[in-house]
Amino acid sequence: MNLEKQTPIDKQNPPIWLKVLVIFLVGLGIFFRFSHLGQKAIWYDEAFTSLAISGHTVAEVQQEVLNEGIIPVAALDKYQHLNPDRGVNDTVRYLITSDPQHPPLYYTVVRLWAQVFGDSAAGVRSLSAVISLLIFPSVYWLCLELFESTVVGWVAIALMAVSPLQIFLAQDARQYGLWMVTILVCSAALLRTLRRESFLNWAIYALTLTVGLYTHLFTALVAMAHGIYVASQQRFRFNKTLANYLLATTVGLFIFLPWIFVFITHINTAKQLTSHLSLYKLDNPFDLIAILLTQITRIFFDINFSSYTPLVNKSLWEIDHIYYSVIAGIFSLVLILYILYFIGKERLNRFSLFLIILGAVPSICLLLPDMIVGGTRSTIFRYQLPLYLTLQIAVAYVLSVYIFSQKHWQQKIWQCLMVGFLLAGLVSDVMFFKADTWWLQIGNQYPLATAKYINKFENTLLLSSSQISNIGSLLILNHLLNSKINLLIVQDDHLPLFPKEASNIFLFDSDMTNSQNLLTRFKKDKTYSLRLIDEPLTELWQVEKKS
């Protein structure tokens, strides 16, 4: 049965009820995007965003805290706020020396944004909230290019408006919301160019690709997917269209060449900062697929159950709510299989092929290395955004076909399913609205619990090391700890002598990947005794000198 003949959604105008529903949901989506922007604690990645806009580098933080000896934790505050003596060029310098795997577009924009709207958590996050509104016209444009259907565009906007994934990234001071917009716009620009080839359209595609590359390096995987699609449409024969595509892509890469040189020059820094992604290897490669399937559900329904996170949990089975994870995985598997079945009934037209390639190629490029050599790159939720976006668009298309089916019973069933998707998103948004932290904010519950415990005491000294993971945790704690608490960064070559006035001494060490980390050295030293604080999620030790 040909579904396009059954339901010619490309020829339908959206009914009034759909327009009213979408406008209402967009209104709710805007509310959830902009409400409580400062409520959730700064998390690890956001702390480094604030460090970037301060214009200081990680090396400067490490050097100062090592040289100064005992300092109040509030001394770290200057690394989380704008410095009038440092500008956008210093933000770029931070990225070059301390974070070269992150291109500079978002960080330069957020630096300028903070100068106008403030450098508080709410001020910095408000840029992501504004960028998130661009999702609506971007997905609408892509749906028009894919399906020539305004109906699919409206349904896709409805799903995006209440998607918990979209809401989270709208309140996250990182570049991933902007990356989603560039993926959608770049893809729509390519399809438009293939439909109406001209110098101007190819130039626009090259420009959107460049913007995507300067937003996130994994845009290269999106470009790879685009290339495979274009080549397939030309039956893998070199012709004018393929030549134009290669030229436009080359232009985009050429404009991005300065940052390619930066990345290559500082590749050792990038490897060190991302080394944790290759440290863990799951015994069964099918576990990676199970994790991926579980996480797919979260783009539609997410009530903050914890997730398998290799940075926090050391075993796949250390998952809270395991039954929820199993059900979520089964739901995602059924969803993907049905979408493929639906596409198969349509005989795989070129638009369906585009969605499959755009979603599958970046995901497979992450999954295969994990399966072959080990690692957890494919489990990082934000790396899979191309897959999640294509799934949302595919679901919007399937819903659009069936909710306007000529068969009344199909209409009713799929209208109920659409309501179910929307309600699931709204329930998730309410949970996010009320939460103090979210599962995607990896490990943030540990600094929160640690700060809550330490703030009970007077004359407190907190010990840590200058490893990059600890610097990130200390920048988070700077927002949470009592300003009277003192901090001492312990050097690698010796353990410190403690001041007599420090009656409560605690050790916080999140550098669990180093066999010679601070915690291990304290345990080996017979001068001190360590007591693990028996509080949930603190990972905190009390240090006492033996008599």
PDB file of C-alpha atoms in Angstrom, residues 299-422:
ATOM      1  CA  ILE A 299      14.508  12.808  23.670  1.00  0.00           C
ATOM      2  CA  PHE A 300      10.767  12.232  24.210  1.00  0.00           C
ATOM      3  CA  PHE A 301      10.439  11.244  27.882  1.00  0.00           C
ATOM      4  CA  ASP A 302      12.935  11.971  30.659  1.00  0.00           C
ATOM      5  CA  ILE A 303      12.122  12.189  34.357  1.00  0.00           C
ATOM      6  CA  ASN A 304      15.712  12.397  35.617  1.00  0.00           C
ATOM      7  CA  PHE A 305      16.393   8.757  36.357  1.00  0.00           C
ATOM      8  CA  SER A 306      20.133   8.205  36.545  1.00  0.00           C
ATOM      9  CA  SER A 307      21.925   6.788  33.545  1.00  0.00           C
ATOM     10  CA  TYR A 308      24.920   4.612  32.830  1.00  0.00           C
ATOM     11  CA  THR A 309      27.743   7.128  32.952  1.00  0.00           C
ATOM     12  CA  PRO A 310      31.275   5.721  32.701  1.00  0.00           C
ATOM     13  CA  LEU A 311      32.688   8.818  34.382  1.00  0.00           C
ATOM     14  CA  VAL A 312      30.634   8.117  37.481  1.00  0.00           C
ATOM     15  CA  ASN A 313      29.564   4.481  37.501  1.00  0.00           C
ATOM     16  CA  LYS A 314      32.134   1.774  36.854  1.00  0.00           C
ATOM     17  CA  SER A 315      29.731  -0.936  35.789  1.00  0.00           C
ATOM     18  CA  LEU A 316      26.793  -1.063  33.434  1.00  0.00           C
ATOM     19  CA  TRP A 317      24.681  -2.619  36.125  1.00  0.00           C
ATOM     20  CA  GLU A 318      25.129   0.277  38.538  1.00  0.00           C
ATOM     21  CA  ILE A 319      21.997   1.821  37.052  1.00  0.00           C
ATOM     22  CA  ASP A 320      19.180   3.089  39.216  1.00  0.00           C
ATOM     23  CA  HIS A 321      15.729   2.133  38.005  1.00  0.00           C
ATOM     24  CA  ILE A 322      17.001  -0.765  35.892  1.00  0.00           C
ATOM     25  CA  TYR A 323      13.477  -1.746  34.903  1.00  0.00           C
ATOM     26  CA  TYR A 324      12.854   1.710  33.503  1.00  0.00           C
ATOM     27  CA  SER A 325      16.055   1.390  31.447  1.00  0.00           C
ATOM     28  CA  VAL A 326      14.941  -1.965  30.037  1.00  0.00           C
ATOM     29  CA  ILE A 327      11.509  -0.619  29.110  1.00  0.00           C
ATOM     30  CA  ALA A 328      13.082   2.507  27.597  1.00  0.00           C
ATOM     31  CA  GLY A 329      15.451   0.407  25.519  1.00  0.00           C
ATOM     32  CA  ILE A 330      12.628  -1.769  24.213  1.00  0.00           C
ATOM     33  CA  PHE A 331      10.570   1.333  23.360  1.00  0.00           C
ATOM     34  CA  SER A 332      13.464   2.840  21.372  1.00  0.00           C
ATOM     35  CA  LEU A 333      14.092  -0.426  19.525  1.00  0.00           C
ATOM     36  CA  VAL A 334      10.422  -0.746  18.577  1.00  0.00           C
ATOM     37  CA  LEU A 335      10.351   2.911  17.515  1.00  0.00           C
ATOM     38  CA  ILE A 336      13.380   2.559  15.229  1.00  0.00           C
ATOM     39  CA  LEU A 337      12.161  -0.722  13.735  1.00  0.00           C
ATOM     40  CA  TYR A 338       8.729   0.750  13.010  1.00  0.00           C
ATOM     41  CA  ILE A 339      10.261   3.835  11.363  1.00  0.00           C
ATOM     42  CA  LEU A 340      12.389   1.561   9.156  1.00  0.00           C
ATOM     43  CA  TYR A 341       9.296  -0.551   8.372  1.00  0.00           C
ATOM     44  CA  PHE A 342       7.338   2.587   7.516  1.00  0.00           C
ATOM     45  CA  ILE A 343      10.135   3.807   5.241  1.00  0.00           C
ATOM     46  CA  GLY A 344      10.312   0.374   3.623  1.00  0.00           C
ATOM     47  CA  LYS A 345       6.615   0.532   2.744  1.00  0.00           C
ATOM     48  CA  GLU A 346       7.340   3.828   0.993  1.00  0.00           C
ATOM     49  CA  ARG A 347      10.085   2.123  -1.003  1.00  0.00           C
ATOM     50  CA  LEU A 348      12.853   4.274   0.483  1.00  0.00           C
ATOM     51  CA  ASN A 349      12.482   7.571  -1.333  1.00  0.00           C
ATOM     52  CA  ARG A 350      15.396   9.999  -1.407  1.00  0.00           C
ATOM     53  CA  PHE A 351      14.123  12.003   1.548  1.00  0.00           C
ATOM     54  CA  SER A 352      13.933   8.941   3.789  1.00  0.00           C
ATOM     55  CA  LEU A 353      17.432   8.012   2.639  1.00  0.00           C
ATOM     56  CA  PHE A 354      18.683  11.459   3.661  1.00  0.00           C
ATOM     57  CA  LEU A 355      17.318  11.042   7.193  1.00  0.00           C
ATOM     58  CA  ILE A 356      18.787   7.561   7.548  1.00  0.00           C
ATOM     59  CA  ILE A 357      22.234   8.650   6.381  1.00  0.00           C
ATOM     60  CA  LEU A 358      22.255  11.855   8.455  1.00  0.00           C
ATOM     61  CA  GLY A 359      21.323   9.984  11.632  1.00  0.00           C
ATOM     62  CA  ALA A 360      23.271   6.767  11.095  1.00  0.00           C
ATOM     63  CA  VAL A 361      26.661   7.912   9.771  1.00  0.00           C
ATOM     64  CA  PRO A 362      27.740  10.119  12.741  1.00  0.00           C
ATOM     65  CA  SER A 363      26.354   7.560  15.202  1.00  0.00           C
ATOM     66  CA  ILE A 364      28.150   4.619  13.559  1.00  0.00           C
ATOM     67  CA  CYS A 365      31.398   6.611  13.416  1.00  0.00           C
ATOM     68  CA  LEU A 366      31.207   6.883  17.210  1.00  0.00           C
ATOM     69  CA  LEU A 367      29.935   3.373  17.878  1.00  0.00           C
ATOM     70  CA  LEU A 368      32.420   1.362  15.796  1.00  0.00           C
ATOM     71  CA  PRO A 369      35.615   2.577  17.548  1.00  0.00           C
ATOM     72  CA  ASP A 370      34.003   1.812  20.919  1.00  0.00           C
ATOM     73  CA  MET A 371      33.189  -1.715  19.779  1.00  0.00           C
ATOM     74  CA  ILE A 372      36.558  -2.374  18.167  1.00  0.00           C
ATOM     75  CA  VAL A 373      39.129  -0.745  20.465  1.00  0.00           C
ATOM     76  CA  GLY A 374      37.013   0.138  23.495  1.00  0.00           C
ATOM     77  CA  GLY A 375      35.761   3.407  24.879  1.00  0.00           C
ATOM     78  CA  THR A 376      32.512   5.171  25.587  1.00  0.00           C
ATOM     79  CA  ARG A 377      32.340   7.904  22.952  1.00  0.00           C
ATOM     80  CA  SER A 378      28.999   6.655  21.655  1.00  0.00           C
ATOM     81  CA  THR A 379      27.411   6.812  25.135  1.00  0.00           C
ATOM     82  CA  ILE A 380      27.973  10.563  25.456  1.00  0.00           C
ATOM     83  CA  PHE A 381      24.452  11.868  25.013  1.00  0.00           C
ATOM     84  CA  ARG A 382      25.311  15.187  23.379  1.00  0.00           C
ATOM     85  CA  TYR A 383      27.536  13.556  20.739  1.00  0.00           C
ATOM     86  CA  GLN A 384      24.504  11.766  19.295  1.00  0.00           C
ATOM     87  CA  LEU A 385      22.529  14.912  18.463  1.00  0.00           C
ATOM     88  CA  PRO A 386      22.389  14.233  14.674  1.00  0.00           C
ATOM     89  CA  LEU A 387      20.733  10.877  15.402  1.00  0.00           C
ATOM     90  CA  TYR A 388      18.266  12.377  17.871  1.00  0.00           C
ATOM     91  CA  LEU A 389      17.262  15.178  15.508  1.00  0.00           C
ATOM     92  CA  THR A 390      16.597  12.793  12.620  1.00  0.00           C
ATOM     93  CA  LEU A 391      14.525  10.528  14.883  1.00  0.00           C
ATOM     94  CA  GLN A 392      12.382  13.453  16.005  1.00  0.00           C
ATOM     95  CA  ILE A 393      11.796  14.486  12.391  1.00  0.00           C
ATOM     96  CA  ALA A 394      11.032  10.876  11.370  1.00  0.00           C
ATOM     97  CA  VAL A 395       8.478  10.564  14.193  1.00  0.00           C
ATOM     98  CA  ALA A 396       6.917  13.865  13.107  1.00  0.00           C
ATOM     99  CA  TYR A 397       6.588  12.515   9.566  1.00  0.00           C
ATOM    100  CA  VAL A 398       4.999   9.218  10.636  1.00  0.00           C
ATOM    101  CA  LEU A 399       2.548  11.022  12.926  1.00  0.00           C
ATOM    102  CA  SER A 400       1.672  13.510  10.164  1.00  0.00           C
ATOM    103  CA  VAL A 401       0.873  10.730   7.719  1.00  0.00           C
ATOM    104  CA  TYR A 402      -1.404   8.815  10.078  1.00  0.00           C
ATOM    105  CA  ILE A 403      -3.194  11.583  11.979  1.00  0.00           C
ATOM    106  CA  PHE A 404      -4.579  12.701   8.613  1.00  0.00           C
ATOM    107  CA  SER A 405      -5.182   9.188   7.343  1.00  0.00           C
ATOM    108  CA  GLN A 406      -8.328   8.580   5.298  1.00  0.00           C
ATOM    109  CA  LYS A 407      -9.145   5.737   7.661  1.00  0.00           C
ATOM    110  CA  HIS A 408     -10.944   7.057  10.721  1.00  0.00           C
ATOM    111  CA  TRP A 409      -9.654   4.393  13.116  1.00  0.00           C
ATOM    112  CA  GLN A 410      -6.060   5.124  12.102  1.00  0.00           C
ATOM    113  CA  GLN A 411      -6.620   8.809  12.692  1.00  0.00           C
ATOM    114  CA  LYS A 412      -7.874   8.202  16.232  1.00  0.00           C
ATOM    115  CA  ILE A 413      -5.076   5.795  17.191  1.00  0.00           C
ATOM    116  CA  TRP A 414      -2.292   8.005  15.908  1.00  0.00           C
ATOM    117  CA  GLN A 415      -3.817  11.171  17.289  1.00  0.00           C
ATOM    118  CA  CYS A 416      -3.755   9.445  20.680  1.00  0.00           C
ATOM    119  CA  LEU A 417      -0.117   8.479  20.092  1.00  0.00           C
ATOM    120  CA  MET A 418       0.728  12.071  19.235  1.00  0.00           C
ATOM    121  CA  VAL A 419      -0.954  13.241  22.419  1.00  0.00           C
ATOM    122  CA  GLY A 420       1.074  10.613  24.277  1.00  0.00           C
ATOM    123  CA  PHE A 421       4.364  11.938  22.867  1.00  0.00           C
ATOM    124  CA  LEU A 422       3.404  15.502  23.752  1.00  0.00           C
TER     125      LEU A 422
END
